[in-house]
CSV table of N, CA, C and O in Angstrom, one decimal:
chain,number,residue,atom,x,y,z
A,49,MET,N,107.1,117.1,81.0
A,49,MET,CA,107.1,116.1,82.0
A,49,MET,C,107.4,116.8,83.3
A,49,MET,O,108.5,117.4,83.5
A,50,THR,N,106.5,116.6,84.3
A,50,THR,CA,106.8,117.2,85.6
A,50,THR,C,107.8,116.4,86.4
A,50,THR,O,108.1,115.2,86.0
A,51,THR,N,108.3,116.9,87.5
A,51,THR,CA,109.2,116.2,88.3
A,51,THR,C,108.6,115.0,88.9
A,51,THR,O,109.2,113.9,88.9
A,52,ALA,N,107.3,115.1,89.3
A,52,ALA,CA,106.6,113.9,89.9
A,52,ALA,C,106.5,112.8,88.9
A,52,ALA,O,106.7,111.6,89.2
A,53,VAL,N,106.1,113.2,87.6
A,53,VAL,CA,106.0,112.1,86.6
A,53,VAL,C,107.3,111.5,86.3
A,53,VAL,O,107.4,110.3,86.1
A,54,ALA,N,108.4,112.3,86.2
A,54,ALA,CA,109.7,111.8,86.0
A,54,ALA,C,110.1,110.8,87.1
A,54,ALA,O,110.7,109.8,86.8
A,55,LYS,N,109.8,111.1,88.3
A,55,LYS,CA,110.1,110.2,89.4
A,55,LYS,C,109.4,108.9,89.2
A,55,LYS,O,110.0,107.8,89.5
A,56,VAL,N,108.1,108.9,88.8
A,56,VAL,CA,107.3,107.7,88.7
A,56,VAL,C,107.9,106.9,87.5
A,56,VAL,O,108.1,105.7,87.7
A,57,VAL,N,108.1,107.5,86.4
A,57,VAL,CA,108.6,106.7,85.3
A,57,VAL,C,110.0,106.2,85.5
A,57,VAL,O,110.4,105.1,85.1
A,58,ALA,N,110.8,107.0,86.2
A,58,ALA,CA,112.2,106.5,86.5
A,58,ALA,C,112.1,105.3,87.5
A,58,ALA,O,112.9,104.3,87.3
A,59,ALA,N,111.2,105.3,88.4
A,59,ALA,CA,111.0,104.2,89.4
A,59,ALA,C,110.6,102.9,88.6
A,59,ALA,O,111.0,101.8,88.8
A,60,LEU,N,109.6,103.1,87.7
A,60,LEU,CA,109.2,102.0,86.9
A,60,LEU,C,110.2,101.5,85.9
A,60,LEU,O,110.4,100.3,85.7
A,61,LEU,N,111.0,102.4,85.4
A,61,LEU,CA,112.1,102.0,84.5
A,61,LEU,C,113.2,101.3,85.2
A,61,LEU,O,114.0,100.5,84.6
A,62,ALA,N,113.3,101.4,86.5
A,62,ALA,CA,114.4,100.7,87.3
A,62,ALA,C,114.2,99.2,87.1
A,62,ALA,O,115.2,98.4,87.2
A,63,ALA,N,113.0,98.7,86.9
A,63,ALA,CA,112.7,97.3,86.7
A,63,ALA,C,111.5,97.3,85.7
A,63,ALA,O,110.4,97.0,86.1
A,64,PRO,N,111.7,97.5,84.4
A,64,PRO,CA,110.6,97.7,83.5
A,64,PRO,C,109.8,96.5,83.3
A,64,PRO,O,108.6,96.6,82.8
A,65,ASP,N,110.3,95.3,83.5
A,65,ASP,CA,109.5,94.1,83.3
A,65,ASP,C,108.8,93.6,84.6
A,65,ASP,O,108.2,92.6,84.6
A,66,ALA,N,109.0,94.4,85.7
A,66,ALA,CA,108.4,94.0,87.0
A,66,ALA,C,107.0,94.6,87.2
A,66,ALA,O,106.8,95.7,86.8
A,67,ASP,N,106.2,93.9,87.9
A,67,ASP,CA,104.9,94.4,88.4
A,67,ASP,C,105.2,95.1,89.7
A,67,ASP,O,105.8,94.5,90.6
A,68,ARG,N,104.7,96.3,89.8
A,68,ARG,CA,105.0,97.1,91.0
A,68,ARG,C,103.6,97.6,91.5
A,68,ARG,O,102.8,98.0,90.8
A,69,TYR,N,103.5,97.6,92.8
A,69,TYR,CA,102.2,98.1,93.4
A,69,TYR,C,102.5,99.5,94.0
A,69,TYR,O,103.6,99.9,94.2
A,70,GLY,N,101.4,100.2,94.2
A,70,GLY,CA,101.5,101.6,94.6
A,70,GLY,C,102.4,101.9,95.8
A,70,GLY,O,103.2,102.9,95.7
A,71,LEU,N,102.3,101.2,96.8
A,71,LEU,CA,103.1,101.5,98.0
A,71,LEU,C,104.6,101.4,97.7
A,71,LEU,O,105.4,102.2,98.2
A,72,GLU,N,105.0,100.4,96.9
A,72,GLU,CA,106.4,100.3,96.4
A,72,GLU,C,106.8,101.5,95.7
A,72,GLU,O,107.9,102.1,95.9
A,73,ILE,N,106.0,102.0,94.8
A,73,ILE,CA,106.3,103.2,94.0
A,73,ILE,C,106.4,104.4,94.9
A,73,ILE,O,107.2,105.3,94.7
A,74,MET,N,105.4,104.5,95.8
A,74,MET,CA,105.5,105.6,96.8
A,74,MET,C,106.8,105.6,97.5
A,74,MET,O,107.4,106.7,97.7
A,75,ARG,N,107.2,104.5,98.0
A,75,ARG,CA,108.5,104.4,98.7
A,75,ARG,C,109.7,104.8,97.9
A,75,ARG,O,110.6,105.5,98.3
A,76,ASP,N,109.7,104.4,96.6
A,76,ASP,CA,110.8,104.7,95.7
A,76,ASP,C,110.8,106.2,95.3
A,76,ASP,O,111.9,106.7,95.1
A,77,THR,N,109.7,106.8,95.2
A,77,THR,CA,109.6,108.2,94.7
A,77,THR,C,109.5,109.2,95.8
A,77,THR,O,109.8,110.4,95.5
A,78,GLY,N,109.0,108.8,96.9
A,78,GLY,CA,108.7,109.8,98.0
A,78,GLY,C,107.4,110.6,97.8
A,78,GLY,O,107.2,111.5,98.5
A,79,LEU,N,106.6,110.1,96.8
A,79,LEU,CA,105.4,110.8,96.5
A,79,LEU,C,104.3,110.3,97.4
A,79,LEU,O,104.2,109.1,97.7
A,80,ALA,N,103.3,111.2,97.7
A,80,ALA,CA,102.2,110.8,98.5
A,80,ALA,C,101.2,110.1,97.5
A,80,ALA,O,101.2,110.3,96.3
A,81,SER,N,100.3,109.4,98.1
A,81,SER,CA,99.3,108.7,97.3
A,81,SER,C,98.4,109.6,96.4
A,81,SER,O,98.1,109.3,95.3
A,82,GLY,N,98.1,110.8,97.0
A,82,GLY,CA,97.3,111.7,96.2
A,82,GLY,C,98.0,112.3,95.0
A,82,GLY,O,97.3,112.9,94.1
A,83,THR,N,99.3,112.2,95.0
A,83,THR,CA,100.1,112.6,93.8
A,83,THR,C,100.3,111.4,92.9
A,83,THR,O,100.2,111.5,91.7
A,84,LEU,N,100.7,110.3,93.5
A,84,LEU,CA,101.1,109.1,92.7
A,84,LEU,C,99.9,108.5,91.9
A,84,LEU,O,100.1,108.3,90.7
A,85,TYR,N,98.8,108.3,92.5
A,85,TYR,CA,97.7,107.5,91.8
A,85,TYR,C,97.2,108.3,90.6
A,85,TYR,O,96.9,107.7,89.5
A,86,PRO,N,97.0,109.6,90.7
A,86,PRO,CA,96.5,110.3,89.5
A,86,PRO,C,97.6,110.2,88.3
A,86,PRO,O,97.2,110.1,87.2
A,87,ILE,N,98.8,110.2,88.7
A,87,ILE,CA,99.9,110.1,87.6
A,87,ILE,C,99.8,108.7,87.0
A,87,ILE,O,99.8,108.6,85.8
A,88,LEU,N,99.6,107.7,87.8
A,88,LEU,CA,99.5,106.3,87.3
A,88,LEU,C,98.2,106.2,86.4
A,88,LEU,O,98.3,105.5,85.3
A,89,VAL,N,97.2,106.8,86.8
A,89,VAL,CA,95.9,106.8,85.9
A,89,VAL,C,96.2,107.5,84.6
A,89,VAL,O,95.9,106.9,83.5
A,90,ARG,N,96.9,108.6,84.6
A,90,ARG,CA,97.2,109.3,83.4
A,90,ARG,C,98.2,108.5,82.5
A,90,ARG,O,98.0,108.4,81.3
A,91,LEU,N,99.2,107.9,83.1
A,91,LEU,CA,100.1,107.0,82.3
A,91,LEU,C,99.4,105.8,81.7
A,91,LEU,O,99.7,105.4,80.6
A,92,GLU,N,98.4,105.3,82.5
A,92,GLU,CA,97.6,104.1,82.0
A,92,GLU,C,96.8,104.6,80.8
A,92,GLU,O,96.7,103.9,79.7
A,93,ARG,N,96.1,105.7,80.9
A,93,ARG,CA,95.3,106.2,79.8
A,93,ARG,C,96.1,106.6,78.6
A,93,ARG,O,95.7,106.4,77.4
A,94,ALA,N,97.4,107.0,78.8
A,94,ALA,CA,98.3,107.3,77.7
A,94,ALA,C,98.9,106.0,77.0
A,94,ALA,O,99.6,106.1,76.0
A,95,GLY,N,98.7,104.9,77.6
A,95,GLY,CA,99.2,103.6,77.1
A,95,GLY,C,100.6,103.3,77.5
A,95,GLY,O,101.3,102.4,77.0
A,96,TRP,N,101.1,104.1,78.5
A,96,TRP,CA,102.5,103.9,79.0
A,96,TRP,C,102.5,102.8,80.0
A,96,TRP,O,103.6,102.1,80.2
A,97,VAL,N,101.4,102.5,80.7
A,97,VAL,CA,101.4,101.6,81.9
A,97,VAL,C,100.1,100.7,81.7
A,97,VAL,O,99.1,101.2,81.3
A,98,THR,N,100.3,99.5,82.1
A,98,THR,CA,99.1,98.6,82.3
A,98,THR,C,98.9,98.4,83.8
A,98,THR,O,99.9,98.5,84.6
A,99,ALA,N,97.7,98.2,84.2
A,99,ALA,CA,97.4,97.9,85.6
A,99,ALA,C,96.4,96.8,85.7
A,99,ALA,O,95.6,96.6,84.9
A,100,ALA,N,96.7,96.0,86.8
A,100,ALA,CA,95.8,94.8,87.0
A,100,ALA,C,95.7,94.5,88.5
A,100,ALA,O,96.7,94.6,89.2
A,101,TRP,N,94.5,94.1,88.9
A,101,TRP,CA,94.4,93.7,90.3
A,101,TRP,C,94.9,92.3,90.5
A,101,TRP,O,94.6,91.4,89.6
A,102,ARG,N,95.5,92.0,91.5
A,102,ARG,CA,95.8,90.6,91.9
A,102,ARG,C,94.9,90.2,93.0
A,102,ARG,O,95.0,90.7,94.1
A,103,ASN,N,93.9,89.4,92.7
A,103,ASN,CA,92.9,89.0,93.7
A,103,ASN,C,93.5,87.9,94.5
A,103,ASN,O,94.0,86.9,94.0
A,104,ILE,N,93.4,88.1,95.8
A,104,ILE,CA,93.9,87.2,96.8
A,104,ILE,C,92.8,87.0,97.9
A,104,ILE,O,91.9,87.8,97.9
A,105,ASP,N,93.0,86.1,98.7
A,105,ASP,CA,92.2,85.9,99.9
A,105,ASP,C,92.8,86.8,101.0
A,105,ASP,O,93.9,86.4,101.5
A,106,PRO,N,92.2,88.0,101.3
A,106,PRO,CA,92.9,88.9,102.3
A,106,PRO,C,93.1,88.2,103.7
A,106,PRO,O,94.1,88.5,104.3
A,107,VAL,N,92.3,87.3,104.0
A,107,VAL,CA,92.4,86.6,105.3
A,107,VAL,C,93.7,85.7,105.3
A,107,VAL,O,94.5,85.8,106.2
A,108,THR,N,93.8,85.0,104.3
A,108,THR,CA,95.0,84.1,104.1
A,108,THR,C,96.3,84.9,104.0
A,108,THR,O,97.3,84.5,104.6
A,109,GLU,N,96.2,85.9,103.2
A,109,GLU,CA,97.5,86.7,102.9
A,109,GLU,C,97.7,87.7,104.0
A,109,GLU,O,98.9,88.2,104.1
A,110,GLY,N,96.7,88.1,104.8
A,110,GLY,CA,96.9,89.1,105.8
A,110,GLY,C,97.1,90.5,105.3
A,110,GLY,O,97.6,91.3,105.9
A,111,ARG,N,96.5,90.7,104.1
A,111,ARG,CA,96.6,92.0,103.5
A,111,ARG,C,95.5,92.1,102.4
A,111,ARG,O,95.0,91.1,101.9
A,112,PRO,N,95.1,93.4,102.0
A,112,PRO,CA,94.1,93.5,101.0
A,112,PRO,C,94.7,93.2,99.6
A,112,PRO,O,96.0,93.1,99.4
A,113,SER,N,93.9,93.1,98.6
A,113,SER,CA,94.3,92.9,97.2
A,113,SER,C,95.1,94.1,96.8
A,113,SER,O,94.9,95.2,97.3
A,114,ARG,N,96.0,94.0,95.8
A,114,ARG,CA,96.8,95.1,95.3
A,114,ARG,C,96.6,95.2,93.8
A,114,ARG,O,96.4,94.3,93.1
A,115,ARG,N,96.8,96.4,93.4
A,115,ARG,CA,96.8,96.7,92.0
A,115,ARG,C,98.2,96.9,91.6
A,115,ARG,O,98.9,97.7,92.1
A,116,TYR,N,98.6,96.2,90.6
A,116,TYR,CA,100.0,96.2,90.1
A,116,TYR,C,100.1,97.0,88.8
A,116,TYR,O,99.2,96.9,87.9
A,117,TYR,N,101.2,97.7,88.7
A,117,TYR,CA,101.5,98.5,87.5
A,117,TYR,C,102.8,98.0,86.8
A,117,TYR,O,103.7,97.6,87.5
A,118,ARG,N,102.8,98.1,85.5
A,118,ARG,CA,103.9,97.7,84.7
A,118,ARG,C,104.0,98.6,83.5
A,118,ARG,O,103.0,98.9,82.8
A,119,LEU,N,105.2,99.0,83.1
A,119,LEU,CA,105.4,99.8,81.8
A,119,LEU,C,105.1,98.9,80.6
A,119,LEU,O,105.4,97.7,80.6
A,120,THR,N,104.4,99.5,79.7
A,120,THR,CA,104.2,98.8,78.4
A,120,THR,C,105.5,99.0,77.6
A,120,THR,O,106.4,99.8,78.0
A,121,ALA,N,105.7,98.2,76.5
A,121,ALA,CA,106.9,98.4,75.7
A,121,ALA,C,106.9,99.8,75.1
A,121,ALA,O,108.0,100.5,75.2
A,122,HIS,N,105.8,100.3,74.7
A,122,HIS,CA,105.7,101.7,74.2
A,122,HIS,C,106.0,102.7,75.3
A,122,HIS,O,106.7,103.6,75.2
A,123,GLY,N,105.5,102.4,76.5
A,123,GLY,CA,105.7,103.3,77.7
A,123,GLY,C,107.2,103.3,78.1
A,123,GLY,O,107.7,104.4,78.4
A,124,ALA,N,107.8,102.2,78.1
A,124,ALA,CA,109.3,102.1,78.4
A,124,ALA,C,110.1,102.9,77.4
A,124,ALA,O,111.0,103.7,77.8
A,125,THR,N,109.8,102.7,76.1
A,125,THR,CA,110.6,103.4,75.1
A,125,THR,C,110.3,104.9,75.2
A,125,THR,O,111.3,105.7,75.2
A,126,THR,N,109.1,105.3,75.3
A,126,THR,CA,108.8,106.7,75.4
A,126,THR,C,109.3,107.4,76.7
A,126,THR,O,109.8,108.5,76.7
A,127,ALA,N,109.2,106.7,77.8
A,127,ALA,CA,109.7,107.2,79.1
A,127,ALA,C,111.2,107.4,79.0
A,127,ALA,O,111.7,108.4,79.4
A,128,ARG,N,111.9,106.5,78.4
A,128,ARG,CA,113.4,106.6,78.3
A,128,ARG,C,113.7,107.9,77.4
A,128,ARG,O,114.6,108.7,77.7
A,129,ASP,N,113.0,108.0,76.3
A,129,ASP,CA,113.2,109.2,75.4
A,129,ASP,C,112.9,110.5,76.2
A,129,ASP,O,113.6,111.5,76.1
A,130,GLU,N,111.8,110.5,76.9
A,130,GLU,CA,111.4,111.7,77.6
A,130,GLU,C,112.3,112.1,78.7
A,130,GLU,O,112.7,113.3,78.9
A,131,LEU,N,112.8,111.1,79.4
A,131,LEU,CA,113.8,111.3,80.5
A,131,LEU,C,115.1,111.8,79.9
A,131,LEU,O,115.7,112.7,80.5
A,132,ALA,N,115.5,111.2,78.8
A,132,ALA,CA,116.8,111.7,78.2
A,132,ALA,C,116.6,113.1,77.7
A,132,ALA,O,117.6,113.9,77.9
A,133,ALA,N,115.5,113.5,77.1
A,133,ALA,CA,115.3,114.9,76.7
A,133,ALA,C,115.3,115.8,77.9
A,133,ALA,O,115.8,116.9,77.8
A,134,LEU,N,114.6,115.4,79.0
A,134,LEU,CA,114.6,116.2,80.2
A,134,LEU,C,116.0,116.4,80.8
A,134,LEU,O,116.4,117.5,81.1
A,135,ASN,N,116.7,115.3,80.8
A,135,ASN,CA,118.1,115.4,81.3
A,135,ASN,C,119.0,116.3,80.5
A,135,ASN,O,119.8,117.1,81.0
A,136,ALA,N,118.8,116.3,79.1
A,136,ALA,CA,119.6,117.1,78.2
A,136,ALA,C,119.2,118.6,78.4
A,136,ALA,O,120.0,119.5,78.5
A,137,GLN,N,117.9,118.8,78.6
A,137,GLN,CA,117.4,120.2,78.9
A,137,GLN,C,118.0,120.7,80.2
A,137,GLN,O,118.4,121.9,80.2
A,138,LEU,N,118.0,119.9,81.2
A,138,LEU,CA,118.5,120.3,82.5
A,138,LEU,C,120.0,120.6,82.4
A,138,LEU,O,120.5,121.5,83.0
A,139,ALA,N,120.7,119.7,81.7
A,139,ALA,CA,122.2,119.9,81.5
A,139,ALA,C,122.5,121.2,80.8
A,139,ALA,O,123.4,121.9,81.2
A,140,ARG,N,121.7,121.6,79.8
A,140,ARG,CA,121.9,122.8,79.1
A,140,ARG,C,121.6,124.0,80.0
A,140,ARG,O,122.3,125.0,80.0
A,141,ALA,N,120.6,123.9,80.9
A,141,ALA,CA,120.2,125.0,81.8
A,141,ALA,C,121.2,125.2,82.9
A,141,ALA,O,121.4,126.3,83.4
A,142,THR,N,121.8,124.1,83.4
A,142,THR,CA,122.7,124.2,84.6
A,142,THR,C,124.2,124.3,84.2
A,142,THR,O,125.0,124.7,85.0
A,143,GLY,N,124.6,123.9,83.0
A,143,GLY,CA,126.0,123.9,82.7
A,143,GLY,C,126.8,122.8,83.3
A,143,GLY,O,126.2,122.0,84.1
A,144,PRO,N,128.0,122.7,83.0
A,144,PRO,CA,128.8,121.5,83.5
A,144,PRO,C,129.1,121.5,85.0
A,144,PRO,O,129.4,120.4,85.5
A,145,VAL,N,129.0,122.6,85.7
A,145,VAL,CA,129.3,122.5,87.1
A,145,VAL,C,128.0,122.7,88.0
A,145,VAL,O,128.1,122.9,89.2
A,146,GLY,N,126.9,122.6,87.4
A,146,GLY,CA,125.6,122.6,88.2
A,146,GLY,C,125.1,123.9,88.6
A,146,GLY,O,124.2,124.1,89.4
A,147,ARG,N,125.7,125.0,87.9
A,147,ARG,CA,125.2,126.3,88.2
A,147,ARG,C,124.4,126.8,86.9
A,147,ARG,O,124.8,126.5,85.8
A,148,ALA,N,123.5,127.7,87.2
A,148,ALA,CA,122.8,128.3,86.0
A,148,ALA,C,123.7,129.1,85.2
A,148,ALA,O,124.6,129.7,85.6
A,149,GLN,N,123.5,129.0,83.9
A,149,GLN,CA,124.3,129.8,82.9
A,149,GLN,C,123.9,131.2,82.9
A,149,GLN,O,122.7,131.6,83.1
A,150,PRO,N,124.9,132.1,82.8
A,150,PRO,CA,124.5,133.6,82.8
A,150,PRO,C,123.7,133.9,81.5
A,150,PRO,O,123.8,133.2,80.5
A,151,VAL,N,122.8,134.9,81.7
A,151,VAL,CA,121.9,135.3,80.6
A,151,VAL,C,122.5,136.4,79.8
A,151,VAL,O,123.1,137.3,80.2
């Protein structure tokens, strides 16, 4: 799992039952759209995320339609497991005081 993917799944896990649109996720992660959207597509193809357009009247709402993303049950479970494994790996690599362990 890359750092960018970890940021996206962590942002989605912050509210796993909420529908989130791209700009919200971009703000939470600090990722640019060119990084975020390919990650969301990959997560959707892997079954971790569902995505759906909310069709609105852009004139009435004063904004374009948005595509909303939400973790699936499988995605939430797998994301938690993967983030825990990543955190454990990082903890082993950095040691208790945040410095790299001598080789």
